[in-house]
């Protein structure tokens, strides 16, 4: 006899693609008024499973039941008819349309054959109020920030009278305050009887929000446990082994300064930024959203211009705004947006790994394809890239494996200074540790690493020194043994010195006045 509170059940689902078994005998169920967390490494099969429910894929075997009845989901319309709404990491919104137009896209209310804009905007306003987002229905979507786009997606799902809401990594790019607001909305939806499938890589969110957890590993469901299960047990279930250290930083002896930045200034963006990174060292850059961290490292890499200052590698000054010169000097950049800026998604793994070394592998207009392929195979094996083969399109890899490819292309180029901007965003704990181990290997080999992260524990766990930026300046520098979350935040929310000279925080920095932080965006902490 079926459970009257059961909204959805998946039994023995199997899905294969050429050369890959994505799902094998997976079971999952969702009840009314619960948050059921779907947990697994990148590539475990989570995305394939939710695409079954949204109608993008159809199963090769097994069955899906909604309300106790077996159903077939052949497309988005079938999914919507069953009350299933999915919010993906990449939002499904049209930038040039208004919020109201996006919420009711394809389902606009009509009067006398014409779109009834007044009714549409009024209904959109009710939905926006329900999710607690102060946005006008007439606002253009392109003018909204990430957090508000997320809320518009939720309002759109509610307009479909969704009974099942699937949220794929909804907190990946949100600040702490935005996450708190999102959680409040999810709790209200749960109280209204909506069943929520919640996918996250932030383990601390599970106990805070979830009711049950289903763990998928290598395409199989390996366990269902309460959300109160300790994190180390969740990790063991997820990766098939225990991870002794979440941040396994090994600190080698440091050498001479490989990268020196002197008085870097871009009017209105950052001012008088100076620092150095030595061989064998990881220097972290922390700060609030909008502090200028990404803008500074893009200028260092030559991707963006600057007005004053200098960037030196091994004592040699680089030409301004010249990516080629930076690369030739041995600087590599793993960008924050790996899909938009770090990869050619429709190219193969081998082609992406060879992007940086393509010029050096070309003689008389001919590329040494055999050599490039052999080098790509070596680096893919070294990094443990999970793939069907070097010819597989990068678009089809999991997030963690895509990130390994982005880093791998710089390893092939024997990069001296590697800049990592949000290197583990949207990546599971197992893949994170693998990337941290890779950072250790780089620094042990004499490379220098400059790392930006909004995940404070990551910055503190992996950095030998932490630079804190505030309002486009270096507000302070903290050695590893004195870098705490409180010390970082005290510098991040404080007013930078007028001179722009950075300082090493003393004891008084830990108790700095944090008044006015309520309207600030803060990095993620655990």
Short mmCIF file of C-alpha atoms in Angstrom, two decimals:
data_model
loop_
_atom_site.label_atom_id
_atom_site.label_comp_id
_atom_site.label_asym_id
_atom_site.label_seq_id
_atom_site.Cartn_x
_atom_site.Cartn_y
_atom_site.Cartn_z
CA UNK A 1 0.00 0.00 0.00
CA UNK A 2 1.42 3.37 -0.99
CA UNK A 3 2.26 6.07 1.53
CA UNK A 4 -0.27 8.95 1.20
CA UNK A 5 2.55 11.43 1.93
CA UNK A 6 4.76 10.02 -0.81
CA UNK A 7 5.02 12.43 -3.73
CA UNK A 8 7.59 10.61 -5.81
CA UNK A 9 9.33 7.24 -5.97
CA UNK A 10 12.12 6.01 -8.23
CA UNK A 11 12.75 2.27 -8.37
CA UNK A 12 15.69 0.50 -10.04
CA UNK A 13 16.45 3.30 -12.49
CA UNK A 14 19.19 2.59 -15.01
CA UNK A 15 20.60 4.93 -17.66
CA UNK A 16 23.52 4.36 -20.00
CA UNK A 17 25.31 6.51 -22.53
CA UNK A 18 27.88 5.28 -25.08
CA UNK A 19 30.71 3.83 -23.01
CA UNK A 20 29.28 5.03 -19.69
CA UNK A 21 26.80 3.59 -17.16
CA UNK A 22 25.46 6.82 -15.60
CA UNK A 23 22.89 5.21 -13.27
CA UNK A 24 22.59 1.59 -12.22
CA UNK A 25 19.65 0.37 -10.12
CA UNK A 26 19.06 3.66 -8.28
CA UNK A 27 16.23 3.99 -5.72
CA UNK A 28 14.93 7.27 -4.31
CA UNK A 29 11.70 8.59 -2.78
CA UNK A 30 10.33 11.98 -1.73
CA UNK A 31 7.61 12.76 0.80
CA UNK A 32 5.31 15.71 1.19
CA UNK A 33 6.80 18.51 3.30
CA UNK A 34 10.40 17.27 3.44
CA UNK A 35 13.83 18.30 2.20
CA UNK A 36 15.52 15.19 0.81
CA UNK A 37 19.20 15.81 0.10
CA UNK A 38 20.76 14.06 -2.90
CA UNK A 39 24.47 13.73 -2.16
CA UNK A 40 27.35 12.44 -4.25
CA UNK A 41 30.64 13.32 -5.90
CA UNK A 42 30.75 15.13 -9.24
CA UNK A 43 29.99 12.48 -11.83
CA UNK A 44 28.15 10.20 -9.38
CA UNK A 45 24.91 10.48 -11.39
CA UNK A 46 22.94 13.18 -9.54
CA UNK A 47 22.44 15.37 -12.61
CA UNK A 48 21.37 12.40 -14.73
CA UNK A 49 18.79 11.46 -12.11
CA UNK A 50 17.20 14.91 -11.94
CA UNK A 51 17.19 15.13 -15.74
CA UNK A 52 15.04 11.96 -15.69
CA UNK A 53 12.54 13.79 -13.50
CA UNK A 54 12.59 16.95 -15.62
CA UNK A 55 12.03 15.02 -18.85
CA UNK A 56 15.43 15.66 -20.44
CA UNK A 57 16.33 11.93 -20.32
CA UNK A 58 14.25 8.78 -20.28
CA UNK A 59 15.37 5.72 -18.27
CA UNK A 60 16.58 2.53 -19.92
CA UNK A 61 15.13 0.44 -17.07
CA UNK A 62 13.26 0.91 -13.80
CA UNK A 63 10.20 3.03 -13.11
CA UNK A 64 9.06 6.39 -11.75
CA UNK A 65 5.93 6.69 -9.60
CA UNK A 66 4.08 9.91 -8.75
CA UNK A 67 1.38 9.69 -6.07
CA UNK A 68 1.69 5.89 -6.17
CA UNK A 69 1.00 5.66 -9.92
CA UNK A 70 3.63 4.72 -12.49
CA UNK A 71 4.29 7.62 -14.89
CA UNK A 72 6.24 8.29 -18.06
CA UNK A 73 8.13 11.58 -18.35
CA UNK A 74 9.02 12.26 -21.97
CA UNK A 75 9.59 16.01 -21.78
CA UNK A 76 9.27 19.21 -19.78
CA UNK A 77 5.50 19.36 -20.28
CA UNK A 78 5.04 15.92 -18.70
CA UNK A 79 7.20 17.01 -15.78
CA UNK A 80 5.23 20.24 -15.27
CA UNK A 81 1.92 18.38 -15.51
CA UNK A 82 3.06 16.16 -12.64
CA UNK A 83 3.93 19.20 -10.54
CA UNK A 84 7.72 18.78 -10.82
CA UNK A 85 9.83 21.93 -11.21
CA UNK A 86 13.63 21.99 -11.52
CA UNK A 87 15.97 24.88 -10.78
CA UNK A 88 19.35 24.20 -12.38
CA UNK A 89 22.72 25.80 -11.55
CA UNK A 90 22.53 27.64 -14.88
CA UNK A 91 19.32 29.63 -14.64
CA UNK A 92 16.69 29.14 -17.33
CA UNK A 93 15.74 32.81 -17.65
CA UNK A 94 15.65 35.22 -20.63
CA UNK A 95 17.80 38.27 -19.75
CA UNK A 96 15.97 40.82 -21.92
CA UNK A 97 12.50 39.97 -20.59
CA UNK A 98 10.96 41.29 -17.38
CA UNK A 99 10.63 39.26 -14.20
CA UNK A 100 6.89 38.77 -14.81
CA UNK A 101 7.46 37.73 -18.43
CA UNK A 102 10.01 35.15 -17.32
CA UNK A 103 7.78 33.74 -14.59
CA UNK A 104 4.88 33.19 -17.02
CA UNK A 105 6.89 32.55 -20.19
CA UNK A 106 4.73 30.52 -22.57
CA UNK A 107 1.79 30.67 -20.13
CA UNK A 108 0.94 34.38 -20.13
CA UNK A 109 -2.64 35.21 -19.06
CA UNK A 110 -4.66 36.58 -21.99
CA UNK A 111 -7.68 38.78 -22.45
CA UNK A 112 -9.43 39.20 -25.80
CA UNK A 113 -6.57 37.29 -27.39
CA UNK A 114 -3.94 39.71 -26.09
CA UNK A 115 -1.48 39.22 -23.24
CA UNK A 116 -3.07 40.59 -20.07
CA UNK A 117 0.02 42.35 -18.74
CA UNK A 118 -1.76 43.87 -15.75
CA UNK A 119 -2.97 40.47 -14.48
CA UNK A 120 0.41 38.86 -15.24
CA UNK A 121 2.30 41.49 -13.23
CA UNK A 122 -0.18 41.32 -10.35
CA UNK A 123 0.13 37.53 -10.13
CA UNK A 124 3.92 37.79 -10.39
CA UNK A 125 3.92 40.30 -7.51
CA UNK A 126 2.04 37.82 -5.30
CA UNK A 127 4.56 35.07 -6.11
CA UNK A 128 7.54 37.37 -5.50
CA UNK A 129 6.07 38.39 -2.15
CA UNK A 130 5.65 34.72 -1.25
CA UNK A 131 9.37 34.08 -1.78
CA UNK A 132 10.24 37.33 -0.01
CA UNK A 133 12.16 39.07 -2.80
CA UNK A 134 11.73 42.86 -3.13
CA UNK A 135 11.83 43.00 -6.92
CA UNK A 136 9.43 44.74 -9.27
CA UNK A 137 7.64 42.41 -11.73
CA UNK A 138 8.63 44.94 -14.40
CA UNK A 139 12.38 44.74 -13.67
CA UNK A 140 14.58 43.36 -16.43
CA UNK A 141 16.16 40.04 -15.48
CA UNK A 142 19.55 41.16 -16.82
CA UNK A 143 19.67 43.83 -14.09
CA UNK A 144 19.30 41.34 -11.20
CA UNK A 145 22.04 39.77 -9.09
CA UNK A 146 22.54 36.04 -8.67
CA UNK A 147 20.54 35.78 -5.44
CA UNK A 148 17.49 37.50 -6.92
CA UNK A 149 17.69 35.41 -10.08
CA UNK A 150 17.51 32.38 -7.80
CA UNK A 151 14.35 33.74 -6.15
CA UNK A 152 12.77 34.50 -9.53
CA UNK A 153 13.37 30.87 -10.51
CA UNK A 154 11.62 29.75 -7.32
CA UNK A 155 8.69 32.11 -8.02
CA UNK A 156 8.50 30.63 -11.53
CA UNK A 157 8.34 27.13 -10.04
CA UNK A 158 5.56 28.20 -7.68
CA UNK A 159 3.59 29.62 -10.62
CA UNK A 160 3.45 26.04 -11.92
CA UNK A 161 1.89 24.91 -8.61
CA UNK A 162 4.87 22.63 -8.15
CA UNK A 163 4.49 19.90 -5.55
CA UNK A 164 8.07 18.73 -6.15
CA UNK A 165 10.87 21.30 -6.31
CA UNK A 166 14.35 20.13 -7.39
CA UNK A 167 17.16 22.53 -6.48
CA UNK A 168 20.56 21.78 -8.04
CA UNK A 169 23.37 23.47 -6.08
CA UNK A 170 21.22 26.52 -5.24
CA UNK A 171 23.77 27.97 -2.78
CA UNK A 172 26.93 27.54 -4.88
CA UNK A 173 27.32 31.25 -5.69
CA UNK A 174 25.44 32.82 -2.77
CA UNK A 175 26.88 34.70 0.18
CA UNK A 176 26.08 33.73 3.78
CA UNK A 177 23.23 36.25 4.09
CA UNK A 178 21.73 35.13 0.78
CA UNK A 179 21.93 31.48 1.85
CA UNK A 180 20.06 32.32 5.07
CA UNK A 181 17.27 33.99 3.04
CA UNK A 182 17.09 31.03 0.67
CA UNK A 183 16.87 28.58 3.59
CA UNK A 184 14.00 30.60 5.08
CA UNK A 185 12.10 30.28 1.79
CA UNK A 186 12.80 26.54 1.56
CA UNK A 187 11.50 26.05 5.11
CA UNK A 188 8.30 27.95 4.26
CA UNK A 189 7.79 25.79 1.17
CA UNK A 190 8.36 22.64 3.24
CA UNK A 191 5.76 23.86 5.75
CA UNK A 192 3.34 24.32 2.82
CA UNK A 193 3.77 20.63 1.93
CA UNK A 194 6.14 20.99 -1.00
CA UNK A 195 8.66 18.15 -1.35
CA UNK A 196 12.16 19.44 -2.08
CA UNK A 197 15.06 17.54 -3.64
CA UNK A 198 18.14 19.49 -2.57
CA UNK A 199 21.58 18.93 -4.13
CA UNK A 200 24.56 20.49 -2.38
CA UNK A 201 28.29 20.04 -1.90
CA UNK A 202 28.28 22.10 1.32
CA UNK A 203 28.00 19.38 3.95
CA UNK A 204 27.21 21.84 6.74
CA UNK A 205 23.94 22.72 4.94
CA UNK A 206 22.61 19.18 5.24
CA UNK A 207 21.98 19.14 9.00
CA UNK A 208 20.78 22.76 8.88
CA UNK A 209 18.08 22.15 6.29
CA UNK A 210 17.63 18.49 5.38
CA UNK A 211 15.41 15.70 6.68
CA UNK A 212 16.88 12.69 4.86
CA UNK A 213 19.91 12.05 2.67
CA UNK A 214 20.31 9.62 -0.22
CA UNK A 215 23.92 9.06 -1.24
CA UNK A 216 24.83 8.13 -4.82
CA UNK A 217 28.26 6.77 -5.66
CA UNK A 218 29.41 5.69 -9.11
CA UNK A 219 25.83 5.67 -10.40
CA UNK A 220 24.38 3.56 -7.57
CA UNK A 221 22.38 4.53 -4.50
CA UNK A 222 24.61 3.33 -1.65
CA UNK A 223 22.61 4.46 1.38
CA UNK A 224 19.81 6.52 2.84
CA UNK A 225 20.56 8.17 6.20
CA UNK A 226 19.13 10.91 8.45
CA UNK A 227 20.32 14.46 7.80
CA UNK A 228 21.82 14.45 11.31
CA UNK A 229 24.45 11.90 10.18
CA UNK A 230 27.98 13.16 11.02
CA UNK A 231 29.86 14.76 8.13
CA UNK A 232 32.73 12.26 8.21
CA UNK A 233 30.24 9.40 7.73
CA UNK A 234 28.58 11.25 4.82
CA UNK A 235 32.02 11.71 3.23
CA UNK A 236 32.81 8.01 3.69
CA UNK A 237 29.53 7.04 2.01
CA UNK A 238 30.04 9.54 -0.78
CA UNK A 239 33.65 8.79 -1.76
CA UNK A 240 33.96 5.22 -0.51
CA UNK A 241 36.79 6.08 1.86
CA UNK A 242 37.41 8.33 4.83
CA UNK A 243 39.20 11.63 4.27
CA UNK A 244 41.56 12.26 7.13
CA UNK A 245 42.24 15.89 6.36
CA UNK A 246 39.84 18.23 4.61
CA UNK A 247 42.63 20.76 3.97
CA UNK A 248 45.84 18.69 3.59
CA UNK A 249 48.26 21.58 3.20
CA UNK A 250 51.94 20.59 3.18
CA UNK A 251 54.15 23.65 3.59
CA UNK A 252 57.54 23.32 1.86
CA UNK A 253 60.45 25.71 2.29
CA UNK A 254 59.80 28.90 0.32
CA UNK A 255 62.22 30.40 -2.16
CA UNK A 256 62.58 33.74 -3.92
CA UNK A 257 59.61 35.87 -4.95
CA UNK A 258 58.31 34.58 -8.29
CA UNK A 259 55.48 37.13 -8.53
CA UNK A 260 55.73 40.72 -7.32
CA UNK A 261 52.87 43.22 -7.68
CA UNK A 262 53.77 46.86 -7.00
CA UNK A 263 51.24 49.67 -6.52
CA UNK A 264 48.70 48.23 -8.94
CA UNK A 265 45.89 50.75 -9.48
CA UNK A 266 42.81 50.89 -11.69
CA UNK A 267 40.78 54.01 -11.05
CA UNK A 268 37.50 53.23 -9.30
CA UNK A 269 38.23 49.51 -9.03
CA UNK A 270 41.39 48.87 -6.96
CA UNK A 271 44.10 51.12 -5.56
CA UNK A 272 47.79 50.75 -4.69
CA UNK A 273 47.75 46.95 -4.41
CA UNK A 274 51.16 45.48 -3.56
CA UNK A 275 52.16 41.94 -2.61
CA UNK A 276 54.49 39.10 -3.53
CA UNK A 277 54.22 35.32 -3.83
CA UNK A 278 57.30 33.17 -3.29
CA UNK A 279 58.28 29.84 -4.81
CA UNK A 280 56.65 27.03 -2.80
CA UNK A 281 54.04 29.34 -1.28
CA UNK A 282 50.25 29.59 -1.36
CA UNK A 283 48.98 33.11 -0.78
CA UNK A 284 45.22 33.42 -0.28
CA UNK A 285 43.14 36.51 -1.03
CA UNK A 286 40.01 36.91 1.08
CA UNK A 287 37.41 39.67 1.23
CA UNK A 288 33.78 40.57 0.77
CA UNK A 289 32.00 40.26 -2.56
CA UNK A 290 32.95 43.36 -4.57
CA UNK A 291 36.25 43.94 -2.74
CA UNK A 292 38.17 43.78 -6.03
CA UNK A 293 39.88 40.40 -5.68
CA UNK A 294 39.03 39.00 -9.12
CA UNK A 295 39.70 42.34 -10.80
CA UNK A 296 43.22 42.46 -9.36
CA UNK A 297 44.21 38.95 -10.47
CA UNK A 298 42.74 39.50 -13.94
CA UNK A 299 44.93 42.61 -14.22
CA UNK A 300 47.96 40.60 -13.03
CA UNK A 301 47.23 38.03 -15.76
CA UNK A 302 46.90 40.78 -18.37
CA UNK A 303 43.22 40.14 -19.07
CA UNK A 304 42.17 43.57 -17.76
CA UNK A 305 43.96 46.94 -17.98
CA UNK A 306 45.34 48.96 -15.08
CA UNK A 307 46.39 52.60 -14.81
CA UNK A 308 49.46 52.49 -12.55
CA UNK A 309 51.83 50.02 -10.98
CA UNK A 310 53.79 47.03 -12.18
CA UNK A 311 53.66 43.20 -12.32
CA UNK A 312 57.00 41.39 -12.17
CA UNK A 313 57.75 37.68 -12.68
CA UNK A 314 61.25 36.55 -11.66
CA UNK A 315 62.21 40.22 -11.47
CA UNK A 316 61.13 41.04 -15.04
CA UNK A 317 58.37 43.62 -15.52
CA UNK A 318 55.50 42.46 -17.74
CA UNK A 319 53.81 44.53 -20.41
CA UNK A 320 50.43 45.82 -19.28
CA UNK A 321 47.20 44.27 -20.51
CA UNK A 322 49.04 41.52 -22.38
CA UNK A 323 47.86 37.96 -21.68
CA UNK A 324 50.46 36.55 -24.08
CA UNK A 325 53.28 38.22 -22.16
CA UNK A 326 51.92 36.93 -18.84
CA UNK A 327 51.66 33.38 -20.18
CA UNK A 328 55.13 33.54 -21.72
CA UNK A 329 56.49 34.62 -18.32
CA UNK A 330 54.84 31.58 -16.69
CA UNK A 331 51.59 32.93 -15.23
CA UNK A 332 48.43 30.81 -15.51
CA UNK A 333 44.87 31.71 -14.51
CA UNK A 334 42.10 29.29 -13.54
CA UNK A 335 39.12 31.68 -13.78
CA UNK A 336 36.10 31.88 -11.53
CA UNK A 337 33.79 31.00 -14.45
CA UNK A 338 35.38 27.77 -15.67
CA UNK A 339 32.65 27.06 -18.25
CA UNK A 340 32.53 30.57 -19.73
CA UNK A 341 36.22 31.48 -19.58
CA UNK A 342 38.29 28.38 -18.81
CA UNK A 343 37.07 25.77 -21.28
CA UNK A 344 35.94 25.25 -24.86
CA UNK A 345 32.92 23.17 -23.93
CA UNK A 346 32.31 21.56 -27.32
CA UNK A 347 35.97 20.59 -27.73
CA UNK A 348 37.44 17.34 -26.45
CA UNK A 349 39.38 16.76 -23.25
CA UNK A 350 42.60 16.44 -25.27
CA UNK A 351 41.95 19.67 -27.18
CA UNK A 352 41.24 21.60 -23.99
CA UNK A 353 44.33 20.26 -22.24
CA UNK A 354 46.43 21.36 -25.21
CA UNK A 355 45.08 24.91 -25.51
CA UNK A 356 47.94 26.64 -23.71
CA UNK A 357 50.73 24.63 -25.35
CA UNK A 358 49.24 24.72 -28.87
CA UNK A 359 51.57 27.48 -30.09
CA UNK A 360 54.74 25.85 -28.74
CA UNK A 361 53.69 22.52 -30.29
CA UNK A 362 53.33 24.08 -33.75
CA UNK A 363 56.16 23.92 -36.27
CA UNK A 364 55.91 25.45 -39.77
CA UNK A 365 52.17 25.77 -39.32
CA UNK A 366 51.71 22.12 -38.36
CA UNK A 367 50.66 20.98 -34.88
CA UNK A 368 52.42 18.00 -33.31
CA UNK A 369 49.13 16.18 -32.71
CA UNK A 370 50.79 12.96 -31.60
CA UNK A 371 52.89 14.78 -29.02
CA UNK A 372 49.93 16.85 -27.81
CA UNK A 373 47.81 13.73 -27.42
CA UNK A 374 50.52 11.89 -25.48
CA UNK A 375 51.01 14.88 -23.15
CA UNK A 376 47.25 15.19 -22.64
CA UNK A 377 47.00 11.48 -21.80
CA UNK A 378 49.82 11.80 -19.26
CA UNK A 379 48.32 14.80 -17.47
CA UNK A 380 44.77 13.38 -17.51
CA UNK A 381 46.07 10.21 -15.86
CA UNK A 382 48.10 12.21 -13.33
CA UNK A 383 45.02 14.25 -12.35
CA UNK A 384 42.68 11.26 -12.34
CA UNK A 385 40.21 12.81 -14.81
CA UNK A 386 37.15 10.55 -14.99
CA UNK A 387 36.20 10.27 -18.64
CA UNK A 388 35.28 7.81 -21.35
CA UNK A 389 38.40 8.89 -23.28
CA UNK A 390 40.43 11.90 -24.38
CA UNK A 391 37.98 12.44 -27.23
CA UNK A 392 35.04 13.02 -24.87
CA UNK A 393 33.57 16.52 -25.04
CA UNK A 394 34.42 18.56 -21.93
CA UNK A 395 30.78 19.71 -21.72
CA UNK A 396 29.77 16.18 -20.69
CA UNK A 397 32.26 15.92 -17.78
CA UNK A 398 31.28 16.55 -14.17
CA UNK A 399 32.21 19.88 -12.58
CA UNK A 400 35.15 18.45 -10.67
CA UNK A 401 36.60 16.81 -13.75
CA UNK A 402 36.11 19.99 -15.80
CA UNK A 403 38.10 21.87 -13.16
CA UNK A 404 40.90 19.29 -13.35
CA UNK A 405 41.08 19.89 -17.11
CA UNK A 406 41.29 23.68 -16.60
CA UNK A 407 44.17 23.21 -14.13
CA UNK A 408 45.75 20.48 -16.25
CA UNK A 409 46.30 22.73 -19.27
CA UNK A 410 48.48 25.00 -17.11
CA UNK A 411 50.40 22.04 -15.71
CA UNK A 412 51.29 21.03 -19.27
CA UNK A 413 52.68 24.53 -19.79
CA UNK A 414 54.98 24.20 -16.72
CA UNK A 415 53.41 27.29 -15.16
CA UNK A 416 55.51 29.08 -12.52
CA UNK A 417 52.72 31.14 -10.95
CA UNK A 418 49.21 29.68 -10.93
CA UNK A 419 46.30 31.94 -10.03
CA UNK A 420 43.25 30.04 -8.76
CA UNK A 421 40.00 32.04 -8.63
CA UNK A 422 37.32 30.11 -6.68
CA UNK A 423 39.03 26.80 -7.58
CA UNK A 424 36.56 24.46 -5.82
CA UNK A 425 33.21 26.23 -6.31
CA UNK A 426 30.50 23.67 -7.05
CA UNK A 427 32.88 20.73 -6.51
CA UNK A 428 32.33 17.83 -4.11
CA UNK A 429 34.52 17.20 -1.08
CA UNK A 430 36.43 14.30 -2.67
CA UNK A 431 37.39 16.33 -5.75
CA UNK A 432 38.28 19.31 -3.53
CA UNK A 433 40.83 17.26 -1.62
CA UNK A 434 42.31 16.04 -4.91
CA UNK A 435 42.72 19.65 -6.07
CA UNK A 436 44.30 20.60 -2.72
CA UNK A 437 46.76 17.73 -3.13
CA UNK A 438 47.55 19.06 -6.59
CA UNK A 439 48.28 22.49 -5.07
CA UNK A 440 50.69 20.75 -2.68
CA UNK A 441 52.44 19.06 -5.61
CA UNK A 442 52.77 22.38 -7.44
CA UNK A 443 54.32 24.20 -4.49
CA UNK A 444 56.58 21.22 -3.67
CA UNK A 445 57.89 21.53 -7.22
CA UNK A 446 58.73 25.20 -6.68
CA UNK A 447 55.67 26.88 -8.21
CA UNK A 448 53.83 29.78 -6.54
CA UNK A 449 50.05 29.75 -6.07
CA UNK A 450 47.77 32.77 -5.61
CA UNK A 451 44.29 31.66 -4.52
CA UNK A 452 41.02 33.58 -4.24
CA UNK A 453 38.16 31.90 -2.42
CA UNK A 454 34.92 33.02 -0.79
CA UNK A 455 35.05 29.84 1.31
CA UNK A 456 36.92 31.12 4.38
CA UNK A 457 37.82 27.69 5.81
CA UNK A 458 39.40 26.85 2.45
CA UNK A 459 41.49 30.05 2.43
CA UNK A 460 42.58 29.51 6.03
CA UNK A 461 43.27 25.79 5.56
CA UNK A 462 45.37 26.05 2.39
CA UNK A 463 47.15 29.41 2.57
CA UNK A 464 50.59 30.15 4.03
CA UNK A 465 49.61 33.81 4.18
CA UNK A 466 46.24 35.52 3.73
CA UNK A 467 45.81 38.94 2.14
CA UNK A 468 42.48 40.58 2.99
CA UNK A 469 40.98 43.05 0.53
CA UNK A 470 38.41 45.73 1.35
CA UNK A 471 37.07 48.38 -1.02
CA UNK A 472 39.74 47.76 -3.64
CA UNK A 473 42.73 47.87 -1.27
CA UNK A 474 44.82 45.42 0.71
CA UNK A 475 43.44 45.96 4.21
CA UNK A 476 45.82 43.58 5.94
CA UNK A 477 48.01 40.50 5.79
CA UNK A 478 47.75 37.53 8.16
CA UNK A 479 50.29 34.70 8.61
CA UNK A 480 48.81 31.19 8.68
CA UNK A 481 49.20 30.78 12.44
CA UNK A 482 47.16 33.91 13.17
CA UNK A 483 44.63 33.78 10.33
CA UNK A 484 41.20 33.12 11.83
CA UNK A 485 37.73 33.77 10.47
CA UNK A 486 37.24 36.57 12.99
CA UNK A 487 40.56 38.20 12.09
CA UNK A 488 39.80 38.03 8.36
CA UNK A 489 36.30 39.44 8.77
CA UNK A 490 37.50 42.25 11.04
CA UNK A 491 39.82 43.39 8.24
CA UNK A 492 37.28 42.76 5.47
CA UNK A 493 34.59 45.00 6.99
CA UNK A 494 36.94 47.65 8.37
CA UNK A 495 37.83 50.91 6.66
CA UNK A 496 41.16 50.54 4.86
CA UNK A 497 43.97 52.90 5.76
CA UNK A 498 44.05 56.01 3.61
CA UNK A 499 47.62 55.31 2.57
CA UNK A 500 46.70 51.94 1.11
CA UNK A 501 49.74 50.40 2.83
CA UNK A 502 48.87 46.92 3.99
CA UNK A 503 49.84 45.76 7.45
CA UNK A 504 50.15 42.57 9.38
CA UNK A 505 47.19 42.40 11.73
CA UNK A 506 47.98 42.67 15.41
CA UNK A 507 45.88 41.47 18.35
CA UNK A 508 43.73 44.57 18.19
CA UNK A 509 42.60 43.56 14.66
CA UNK A 510 40.70 40.59 16.05
CA UNK A 511 38.40 42.92 17.96
CA UNK A 512 37.94 45.51 15.25
CA UNK A 513 34.64 47.31 15.13
CA UNK A 514 32.29 45.41 12.82
CA UNK A 515 29.43 47.87 13.01
CA UNK A 516 27.49 48.20 9.80
CA UNK A 517 28.04 44.60 8.69
CA UNK A 518 24.33 43.90 8.35
CA UNK A 519 24.26 45.26 4.81
CA UNK A 520 27.50 43.56 3.79
CA UNK A 521 27.88 40.40 1.78
CA UNK A 522 30.11 37.96 3.66
CA UNK A 523 32.17 35.02 2.43
CA UNK A 524 30.99 31.50 3.13
CA UNK A 525 32.06 30.07 6.49
CA UNK A 526 31.43 26.69 8.08
#
